[in-house]
Tab-separated table of C-alpha atoms in Angstrom:
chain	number	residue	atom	x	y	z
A	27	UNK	CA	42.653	-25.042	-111.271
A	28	UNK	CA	40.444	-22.344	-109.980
A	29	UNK	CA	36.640	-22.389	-110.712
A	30	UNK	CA	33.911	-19.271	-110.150
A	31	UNK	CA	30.070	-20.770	-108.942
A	32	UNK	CA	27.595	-18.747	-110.012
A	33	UNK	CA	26.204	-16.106	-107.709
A	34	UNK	CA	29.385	-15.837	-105.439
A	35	UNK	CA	31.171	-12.720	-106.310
A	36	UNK	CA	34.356	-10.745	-105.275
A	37	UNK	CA	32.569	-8.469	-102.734
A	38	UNK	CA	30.834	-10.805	-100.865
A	39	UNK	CA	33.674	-13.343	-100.880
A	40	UNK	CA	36.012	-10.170	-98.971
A	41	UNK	CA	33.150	-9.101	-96.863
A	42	UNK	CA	34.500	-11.713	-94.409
A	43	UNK	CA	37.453	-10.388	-92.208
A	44	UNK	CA	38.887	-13.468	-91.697
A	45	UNK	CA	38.740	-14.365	-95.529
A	46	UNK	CA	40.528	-10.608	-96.051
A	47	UNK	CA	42.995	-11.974	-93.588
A	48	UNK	CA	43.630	-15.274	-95.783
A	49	UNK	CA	44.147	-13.117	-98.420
A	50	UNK	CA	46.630	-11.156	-97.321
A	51	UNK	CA	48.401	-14.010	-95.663
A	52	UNK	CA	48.926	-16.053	-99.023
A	53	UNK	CA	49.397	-12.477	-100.946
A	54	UNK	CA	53.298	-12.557	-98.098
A	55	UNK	CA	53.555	-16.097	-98.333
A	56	UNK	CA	53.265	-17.226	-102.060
A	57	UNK	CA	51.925	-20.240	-101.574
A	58	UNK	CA	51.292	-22.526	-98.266
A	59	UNK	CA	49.084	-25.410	-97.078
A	60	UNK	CA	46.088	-25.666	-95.144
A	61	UNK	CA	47.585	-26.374	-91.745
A	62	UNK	CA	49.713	-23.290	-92.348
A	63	UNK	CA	46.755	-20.858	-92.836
A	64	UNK	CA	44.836	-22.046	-90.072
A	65	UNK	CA	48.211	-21.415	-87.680
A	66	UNK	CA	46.759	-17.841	-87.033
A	67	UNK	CA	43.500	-18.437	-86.319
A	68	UNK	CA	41.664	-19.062	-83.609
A	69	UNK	CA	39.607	-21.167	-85.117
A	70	UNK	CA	39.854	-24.917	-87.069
A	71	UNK	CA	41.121	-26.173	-89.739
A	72	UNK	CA	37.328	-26.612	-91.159
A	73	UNK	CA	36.218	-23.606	-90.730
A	74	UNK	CA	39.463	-21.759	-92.750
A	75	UNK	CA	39.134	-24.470	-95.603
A	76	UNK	CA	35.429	-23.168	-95.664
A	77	UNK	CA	36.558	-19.994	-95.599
A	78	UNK	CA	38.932	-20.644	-98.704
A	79	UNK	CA	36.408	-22.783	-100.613
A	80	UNK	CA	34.416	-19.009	-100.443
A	81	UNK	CA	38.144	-17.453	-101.889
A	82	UNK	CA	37.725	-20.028	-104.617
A	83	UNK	CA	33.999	-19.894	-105.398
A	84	UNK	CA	34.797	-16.375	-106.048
A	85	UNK	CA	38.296	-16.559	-107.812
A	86	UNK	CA	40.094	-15.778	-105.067
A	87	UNK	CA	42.167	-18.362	-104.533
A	88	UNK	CA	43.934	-21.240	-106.811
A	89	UNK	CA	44.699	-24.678	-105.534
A	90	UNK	CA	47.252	-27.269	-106.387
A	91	UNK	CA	48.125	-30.581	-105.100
A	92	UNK	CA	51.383	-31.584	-104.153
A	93	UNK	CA	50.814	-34.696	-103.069
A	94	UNK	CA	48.279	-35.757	-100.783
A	95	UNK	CA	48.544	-31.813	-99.683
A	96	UNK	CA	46.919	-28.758	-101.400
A	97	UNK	CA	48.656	-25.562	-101.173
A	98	UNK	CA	46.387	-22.550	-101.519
A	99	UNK	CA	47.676	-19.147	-104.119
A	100	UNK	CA	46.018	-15.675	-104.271
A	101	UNK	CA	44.670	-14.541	-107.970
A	102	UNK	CA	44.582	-11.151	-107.284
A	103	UNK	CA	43.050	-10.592	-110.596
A	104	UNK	CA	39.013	-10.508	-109.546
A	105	UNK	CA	40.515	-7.789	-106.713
A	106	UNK	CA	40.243	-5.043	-109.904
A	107	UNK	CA	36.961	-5.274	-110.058
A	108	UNK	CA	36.892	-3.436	-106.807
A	109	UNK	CA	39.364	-0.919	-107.467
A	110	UNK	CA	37.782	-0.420	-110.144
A	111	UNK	CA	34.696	0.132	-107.989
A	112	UNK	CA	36.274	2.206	-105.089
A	113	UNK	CA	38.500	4.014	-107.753
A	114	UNK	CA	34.995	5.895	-109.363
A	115	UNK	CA	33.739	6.875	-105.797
A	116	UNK	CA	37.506	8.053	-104.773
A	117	UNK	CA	37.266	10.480	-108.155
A	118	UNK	CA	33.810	11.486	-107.238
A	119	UNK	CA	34.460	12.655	-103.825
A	120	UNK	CA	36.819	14.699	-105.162
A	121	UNK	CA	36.014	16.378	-107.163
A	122	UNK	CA	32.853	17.270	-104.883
A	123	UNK	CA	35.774	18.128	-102.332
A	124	UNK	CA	37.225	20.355	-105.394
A	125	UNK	CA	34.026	22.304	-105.827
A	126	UNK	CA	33.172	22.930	-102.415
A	127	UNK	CA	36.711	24.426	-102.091
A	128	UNK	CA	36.175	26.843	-105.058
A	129	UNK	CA	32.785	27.612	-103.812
A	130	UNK	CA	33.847	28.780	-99.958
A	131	UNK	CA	37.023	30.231	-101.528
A	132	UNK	CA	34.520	32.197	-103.662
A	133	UNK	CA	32.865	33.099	-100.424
């Protein structure tokens, strides 16, 4: 069950190191519960489940309960966006890198 609000998109959703740092944590672990995400912070248990209703918001992040507990799964999927993004300035810069080379090498 994953839902998307309105206005809260991939970038600024990762913008947040600590949400990056959720990410990669349930992209190793699968899946895992609250009380195991918030094990490497120093911060509470409120705070990260803020942080991941932000992972959701955007897409993010799934949930599913097990129980009275809800385990928390990366969907990597919104992530190509941004490579998608990153991937057009990578192929710009170098090709500028390309001609500048040809240009001093016709120097």
């Amino acid at each position: 069950m994953s839902e998307k609000k309105e206005g809260r998109d991939v970038y600024e959703a990762i913008a947040d190191p600590t949400r990056r740092k959720l990410l990669r944590i349930l992209a190793d672990a699968g899946e895992l519960p609250l009380y195991e995400l918030t094990a490497p912070f120093q911060i509470g248990r409120t705070a990260v489940s803020k942080h991941l209703a932000i992972l959701r918001e955007a897409g993010l992040v799934t949930v599913r309960k097990v129980g009275r507990e809800t385990r928390y799964r990366i969907n990597a999927a919104p992530l190509q966006e941004i490579k998608d993004w990153v991937s057009f300035y990578e192929n710009f810069w170098v090709e500028k890198v390309s001609h500048l080379k040809k240009l001093l090498s016709e120097e």
